[in-house]
PDB file of N, CA and C in Angstrom:
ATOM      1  N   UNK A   1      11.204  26.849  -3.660  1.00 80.00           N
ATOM      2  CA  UNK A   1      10.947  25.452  -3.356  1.00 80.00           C
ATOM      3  C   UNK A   1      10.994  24.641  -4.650  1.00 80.00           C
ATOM      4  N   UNK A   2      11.796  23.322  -4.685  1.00 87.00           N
ATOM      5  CA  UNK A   2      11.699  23.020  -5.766  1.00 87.00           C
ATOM      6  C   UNK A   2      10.783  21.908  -5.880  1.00 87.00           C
ATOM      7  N   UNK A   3      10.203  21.679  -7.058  1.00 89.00           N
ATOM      8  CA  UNK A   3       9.571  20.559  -7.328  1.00 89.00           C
ATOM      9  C   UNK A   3       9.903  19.118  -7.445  1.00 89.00           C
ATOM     10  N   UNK A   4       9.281  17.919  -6.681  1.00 84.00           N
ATOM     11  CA  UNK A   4       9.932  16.414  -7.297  1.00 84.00           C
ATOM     12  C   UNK A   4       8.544  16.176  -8.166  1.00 84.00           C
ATOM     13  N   UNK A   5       9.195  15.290  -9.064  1.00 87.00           N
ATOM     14  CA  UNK A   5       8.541  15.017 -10.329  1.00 87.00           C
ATOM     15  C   UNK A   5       8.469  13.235 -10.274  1.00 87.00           C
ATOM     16  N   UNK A   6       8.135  12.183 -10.257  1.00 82.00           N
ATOM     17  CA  UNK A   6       8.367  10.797  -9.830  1.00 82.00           C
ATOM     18  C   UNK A   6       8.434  10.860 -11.527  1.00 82.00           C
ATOM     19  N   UNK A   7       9.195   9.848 -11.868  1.00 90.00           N
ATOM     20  CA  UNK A   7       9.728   9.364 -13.145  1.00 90.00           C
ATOM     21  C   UNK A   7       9.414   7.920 -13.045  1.00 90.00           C
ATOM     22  N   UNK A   8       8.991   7.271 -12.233  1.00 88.00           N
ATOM     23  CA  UNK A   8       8.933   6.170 -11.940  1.00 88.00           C
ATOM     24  C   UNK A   8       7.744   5.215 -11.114  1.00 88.00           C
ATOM     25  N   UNK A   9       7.092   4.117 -11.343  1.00 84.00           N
ATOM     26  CA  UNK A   9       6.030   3.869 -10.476  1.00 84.00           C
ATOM     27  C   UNK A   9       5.851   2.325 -10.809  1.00 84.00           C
ATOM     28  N   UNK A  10       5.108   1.697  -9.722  1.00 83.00           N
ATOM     29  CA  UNK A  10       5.174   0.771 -10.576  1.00 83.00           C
ATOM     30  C   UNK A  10       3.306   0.086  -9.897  1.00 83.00           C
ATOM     31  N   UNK A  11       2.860  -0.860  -9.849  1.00 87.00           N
ATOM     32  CA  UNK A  11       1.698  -1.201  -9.486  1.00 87.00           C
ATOM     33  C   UNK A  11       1.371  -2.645  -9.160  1.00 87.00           C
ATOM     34  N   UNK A  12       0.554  -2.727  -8.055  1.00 89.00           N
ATOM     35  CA  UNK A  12       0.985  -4.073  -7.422  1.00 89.00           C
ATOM     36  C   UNK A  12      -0.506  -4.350  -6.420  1.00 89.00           C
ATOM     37  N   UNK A  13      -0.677  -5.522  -6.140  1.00 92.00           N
ATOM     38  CA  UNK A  13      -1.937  -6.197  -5.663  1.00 92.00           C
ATOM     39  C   UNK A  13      -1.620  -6.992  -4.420  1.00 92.00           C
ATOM     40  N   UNK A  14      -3.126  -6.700  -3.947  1.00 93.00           N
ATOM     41  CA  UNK A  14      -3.133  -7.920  -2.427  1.00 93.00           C
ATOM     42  C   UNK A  14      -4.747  -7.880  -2.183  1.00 93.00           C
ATOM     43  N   UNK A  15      -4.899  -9.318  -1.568  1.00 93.00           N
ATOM     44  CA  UNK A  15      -6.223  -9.250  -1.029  1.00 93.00           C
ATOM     45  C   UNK A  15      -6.275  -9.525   0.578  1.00 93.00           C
ATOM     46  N   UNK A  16      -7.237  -9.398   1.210  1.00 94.00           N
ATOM     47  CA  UNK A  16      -7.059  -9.950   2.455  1.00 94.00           C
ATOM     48  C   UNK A  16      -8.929  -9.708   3.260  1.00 94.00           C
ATOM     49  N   UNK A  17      -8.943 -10.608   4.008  1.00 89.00           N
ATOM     50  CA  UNK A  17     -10.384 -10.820   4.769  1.00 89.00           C
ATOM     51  C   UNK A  17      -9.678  -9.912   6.267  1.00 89.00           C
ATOM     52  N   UNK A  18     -10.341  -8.736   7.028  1.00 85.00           N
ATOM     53  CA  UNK A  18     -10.032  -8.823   8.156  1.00 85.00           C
ATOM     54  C   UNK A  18     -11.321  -8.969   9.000  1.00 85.00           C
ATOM     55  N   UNK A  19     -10.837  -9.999  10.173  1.00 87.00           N
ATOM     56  CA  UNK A  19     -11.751 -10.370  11.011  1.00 87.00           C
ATOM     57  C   UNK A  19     -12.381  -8.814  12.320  1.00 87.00           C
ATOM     58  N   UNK A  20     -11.088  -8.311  12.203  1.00 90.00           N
ATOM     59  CA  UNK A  20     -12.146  -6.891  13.107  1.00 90.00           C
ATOM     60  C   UNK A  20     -12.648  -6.035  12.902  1.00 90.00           C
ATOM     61  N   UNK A  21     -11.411  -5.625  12.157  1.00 93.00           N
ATOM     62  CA  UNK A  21     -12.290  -4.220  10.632  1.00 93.00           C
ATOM     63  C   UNK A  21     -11.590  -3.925   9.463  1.00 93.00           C
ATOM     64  N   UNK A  22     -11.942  -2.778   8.822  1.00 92.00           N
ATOM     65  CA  UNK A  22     -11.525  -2.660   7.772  1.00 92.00           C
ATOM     66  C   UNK A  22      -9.839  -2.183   7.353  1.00 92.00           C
ATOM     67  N   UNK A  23      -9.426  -1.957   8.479  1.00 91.00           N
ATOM     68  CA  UNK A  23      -8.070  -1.309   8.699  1.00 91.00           C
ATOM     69  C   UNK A  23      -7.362  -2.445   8.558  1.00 91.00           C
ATOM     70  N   UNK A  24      -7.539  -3.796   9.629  1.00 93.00           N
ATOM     71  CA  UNK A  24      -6.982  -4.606   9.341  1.00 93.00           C
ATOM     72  C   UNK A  24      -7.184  -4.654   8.375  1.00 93.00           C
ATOM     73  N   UNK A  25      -7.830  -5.255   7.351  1.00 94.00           N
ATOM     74  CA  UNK A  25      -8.019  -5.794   6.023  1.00 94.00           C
ATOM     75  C   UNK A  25      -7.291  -5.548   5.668  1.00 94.00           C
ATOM     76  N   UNK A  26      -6.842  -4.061   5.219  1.00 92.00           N
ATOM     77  CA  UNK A  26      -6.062  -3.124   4.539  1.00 92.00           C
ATOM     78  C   UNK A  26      -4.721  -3.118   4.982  1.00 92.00           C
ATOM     79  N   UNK A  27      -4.445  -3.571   6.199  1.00 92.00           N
ATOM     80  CA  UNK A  27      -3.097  -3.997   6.849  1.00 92.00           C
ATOM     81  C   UNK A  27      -2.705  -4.972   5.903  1.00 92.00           C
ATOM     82  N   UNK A  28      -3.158  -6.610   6.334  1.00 93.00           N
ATOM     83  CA  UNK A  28      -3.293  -7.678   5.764  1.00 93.00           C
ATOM     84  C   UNK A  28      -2.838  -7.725   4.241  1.00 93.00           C
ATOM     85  N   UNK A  29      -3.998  -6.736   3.249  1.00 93.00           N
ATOM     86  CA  UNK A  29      -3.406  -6.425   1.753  1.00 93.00           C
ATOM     87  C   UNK A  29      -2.277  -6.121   1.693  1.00 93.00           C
ATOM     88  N   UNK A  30      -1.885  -5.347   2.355  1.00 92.00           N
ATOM     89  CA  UNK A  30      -0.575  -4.648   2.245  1.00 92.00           C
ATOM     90  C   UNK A  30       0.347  -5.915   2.122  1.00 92.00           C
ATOM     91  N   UNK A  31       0.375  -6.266   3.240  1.00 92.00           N
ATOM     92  CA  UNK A  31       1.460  -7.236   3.499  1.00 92.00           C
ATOM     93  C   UNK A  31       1.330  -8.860   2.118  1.00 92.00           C
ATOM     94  N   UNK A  32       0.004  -8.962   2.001  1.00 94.00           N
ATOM     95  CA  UNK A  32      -0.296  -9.846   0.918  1.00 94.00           C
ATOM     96  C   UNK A  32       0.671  -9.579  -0.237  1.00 94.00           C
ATOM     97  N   UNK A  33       0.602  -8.375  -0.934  1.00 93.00           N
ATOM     98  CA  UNK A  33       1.191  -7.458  -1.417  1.00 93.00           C
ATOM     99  C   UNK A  33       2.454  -7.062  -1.687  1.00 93.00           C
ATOM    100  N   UNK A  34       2.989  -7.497  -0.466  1.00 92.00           N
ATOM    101  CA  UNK A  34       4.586  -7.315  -0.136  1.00 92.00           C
ATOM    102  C   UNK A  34       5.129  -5.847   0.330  1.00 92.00           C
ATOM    103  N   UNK A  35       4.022  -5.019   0.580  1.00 91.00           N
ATOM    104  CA  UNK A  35       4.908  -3.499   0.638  1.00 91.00           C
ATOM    105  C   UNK A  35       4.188  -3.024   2.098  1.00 91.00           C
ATOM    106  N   UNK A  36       4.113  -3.978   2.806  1.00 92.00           N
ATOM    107  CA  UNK A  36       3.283  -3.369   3.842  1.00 92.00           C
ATOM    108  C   UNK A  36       4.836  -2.550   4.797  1.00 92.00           C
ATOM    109  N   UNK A  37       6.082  -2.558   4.844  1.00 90.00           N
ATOM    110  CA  UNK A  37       6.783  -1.939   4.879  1.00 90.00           C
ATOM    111  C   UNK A  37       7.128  -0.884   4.136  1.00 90.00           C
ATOM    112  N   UNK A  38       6.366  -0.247   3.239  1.00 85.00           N
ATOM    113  CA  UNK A  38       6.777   0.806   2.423  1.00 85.00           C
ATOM    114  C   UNK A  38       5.664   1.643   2.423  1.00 85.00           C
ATOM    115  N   UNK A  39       6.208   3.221   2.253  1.00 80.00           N
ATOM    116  CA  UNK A  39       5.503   4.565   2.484  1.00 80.00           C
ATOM    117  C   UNK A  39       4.667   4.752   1.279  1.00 80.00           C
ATOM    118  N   UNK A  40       3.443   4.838   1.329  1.00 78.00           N
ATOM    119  CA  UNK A  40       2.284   5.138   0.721  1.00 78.00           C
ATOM    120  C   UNK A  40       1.740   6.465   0.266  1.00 78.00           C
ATOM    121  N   UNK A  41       2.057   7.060  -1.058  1.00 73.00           N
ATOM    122  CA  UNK A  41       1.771   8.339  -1.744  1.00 73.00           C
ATOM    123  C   UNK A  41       0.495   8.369  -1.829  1.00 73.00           C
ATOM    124  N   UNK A  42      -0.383   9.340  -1.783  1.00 66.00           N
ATOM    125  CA  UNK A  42      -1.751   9.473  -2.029  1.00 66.00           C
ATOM    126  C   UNK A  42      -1.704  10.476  -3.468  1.00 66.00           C
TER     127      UNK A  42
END
């Protein structure tokens, strides 16, 4: 199996209030953000 190695990253911000819970919120940031279309590495 081979290994990926990221060479690359970059870092980026959002805020957001959600009115039902915290998921929204975190929806909301995203999109504040601009990457709420893009896959999220942990």
């Amino acid at each position: 199996m081979r290994t990926l190695i990221p060479k690359e990253f970059f870092v980026t911000g959002g805020k957001a209030i959600g009115r039902l819970s915290e998921l929204n919120a975190f929806d909301n940031a995203l999109k504040d953000a601009g990457i709420a279309n893009c896959n999220l590495v942990e």
